[in-house]
Amino acid sequence: MKEKRQYKRLTIPLPVRLKVMNGSRKMVLDLETKDISYSGTYIPTLTSFPEGTRFILDFTIPSDNHKEFKDIKSLENCAGRMVRSDPHGIGIQFDRECQIKNLKNL
């Protein structure tokens, strides 16, 4: 049975700088999201991380006119933790203060 998502996801690629915050392991990766929603994002990566790994995400907002991002001034220093991983990427759940309110009711 397919899992039902709580929030709709936008399948818009956004460049993201991903800072890994996992104890002594410090890493910065420049990647691109596959999709994004109110509460999190999925990022394709070939690098695996332990469950619960914390991240700081700096997204680059598109300059063209995407109505979904109209009121978003900045998606820099968004914090979150990995909630799932598969061979193709990782799912990150945003901390409450980083949730993207504009995407809640799509």
Coordinates of C-alpha atoms in Angstrom, one line a residue:
M1 CA 0.0 0.0 0.0
K2 CA 1.4 3.4 -1.0
E3 CA 2.0 5.8 1.9
K4 CA -0.3 8.8 1.8
R5 CA 1.5 12.1 2.2
Q6 CA 0.2 14.6 4.7
Y7 CA 1.2 17.6 2.5
K8 CA 1.5 17.9 -1.3
R9 CA 5.0 18.2 -2.7
L10 CA 6.3 20.4 -5.4
T11 CA 8.5 18.6 -7.8
I12 CA 10.6 21.6 -8.5
P13 CA 14.4 21.3 -8.3
L14 CA 16.0 23.8 -6.0
P15 CA 19.8 24.0 -5.5
V16 CA 20.6 23.4 -1.8
R17 CA 23.8 23.5 0.2
L18 CA 23.5 20.8 2.8
K19 CA 25.6 21.1 6.0
V20 CA 25.8 17.8 7.8
M21 CA 25.7 18.2 11.6
N22 CA 26.6 14.7 12.9
G23 CA 28.9 14.8 15.9
S24 CA 32.5 15.0 14.7
R25 CA 31.5 14.4 11.1
K26 CA 31.3 17.7 9.3
M27 CA 30.5 17.8 5.6
V28 CA 29.1 20.3 3.2
L29 CA 27.4 19.1 0.0
D30 CA 26.0 21.2 -2.9
L31 CA 23.0 19.2 -4.2
E32 CA 19.6 19.8 -5.7
T33 CA 16.2 18.9 -4.2
K34 CA 13.9 16.5 -6.1
D35 CA 10.9 17.8 -4.3
I36 CA 9.9 20.0 -1.4
S37 CA 6.8 20.4 0.8
Y38 CA 5.6 22.4 3.8
S39 CA 7.4 20.0 6.3
G40 CA 10.4 18.7 4.4
T41 CA 12.3 17.8 1.3
Y42 CA 13.8 14.8 -0.6
I43 CA 17.3 15.2 -1.8
P44 CA 19.0 12.7 -4.2
T45 CA 22.4 11.8 -2.9
L46 CA 24.7 8.8 -3.1
T47 CA 26.1 9.5 0.4
S48 CA 24.4 7.7 3.3
F49 CA 23.9 9.1 6.8
P50 CA 22.9 7.5 10.1
E51 CA 19.3 7.8 11.1
G52 CA 18.5 11.1 12.9
T53 CA 21.4 13.0 11.3
R54 CA 20.9 16.7 11.6
F55 CA 21.3 19.1 8.7
I56 CA 21.4 22.8 8.0
L57 CA 20.0 23.6 4.5
D58 CA 20.5 26.7 2.5
F59 CA 18.2 26.7 -0.5
T60 CA 18.5 28.9 -3.6
I61 CA 15.1 30.4 -4.5
P62 CA 14.4 30.5 -8.2
S63 CA 14.4 34.0 -9.7
D64 CA 11.6 33.2 -12.1
N65 CA 8.0 33.8 -11.0
H66 CA 7.0 30.7 -8.9
K67 CA 3.9 31.7 -7.0
E68 CA 4.7 29.1 -4.3
F69 CA 7.7 31.0 -3.3
K70 CA 6.3 34.5 -3.7
D71 CA 6.3 35.4 0.0
I72 CA 9.4 33.5 1.0
K73 CA 12.2 35.8 1.7
S74 CA 14.9 33.3 2.6
L75 CA 15.3 29.6 3.0
E76 CA 18.8 29.9 4.5
N77 CA 19.9 28.1 7.6
C78 CA 16.8 25.8 7.7
A79 CA 17.4 23.0 10.2
G80 CA 16.1 19.5 9.9
R81 CA 16.8 15.8 10.5
M82 CA 16.9 12.8 8.3
V83 CA 13.7 10.7 8.6
R84 CA 14.3 8.2 5.8
S85 CA 17.0 7.1 3.5
D86 CA 17.0 4.9 0.4
P87 CA 19.6 4.0 -2.2
H88 CA 18.7 7.2 -4.2
G89 CA 18.5 9.9 -1.5
I90 CA 17.4 11.1 1.9
G91 CA 14.1 12.6 3.3
I92 CA 14.6 15.5 5.6
Q93 CA 11.9 16.8 8.0
F94 CA 12.2 20.5 8.7
D95 CA 12.3 21.8 12.3
R96 CA 9.0 23.6 13.1
E97 CA 10.5 27.1 12.6
C98 CA 11.7 26.2 9.1
Q99 CA 8.4 24.8 7.8
I100 CA 7.3 26.6 4.6
K101 CA 3.9 28.1 5.5
N102 CA 3.2 29.0 1.8
L103 CA 3.3 25.3 0.8
K104 CA 1.0 24.0 3.5
N105 CA -2.3 24.3 1.6
L106 CA -1.3 23.5 -2.0

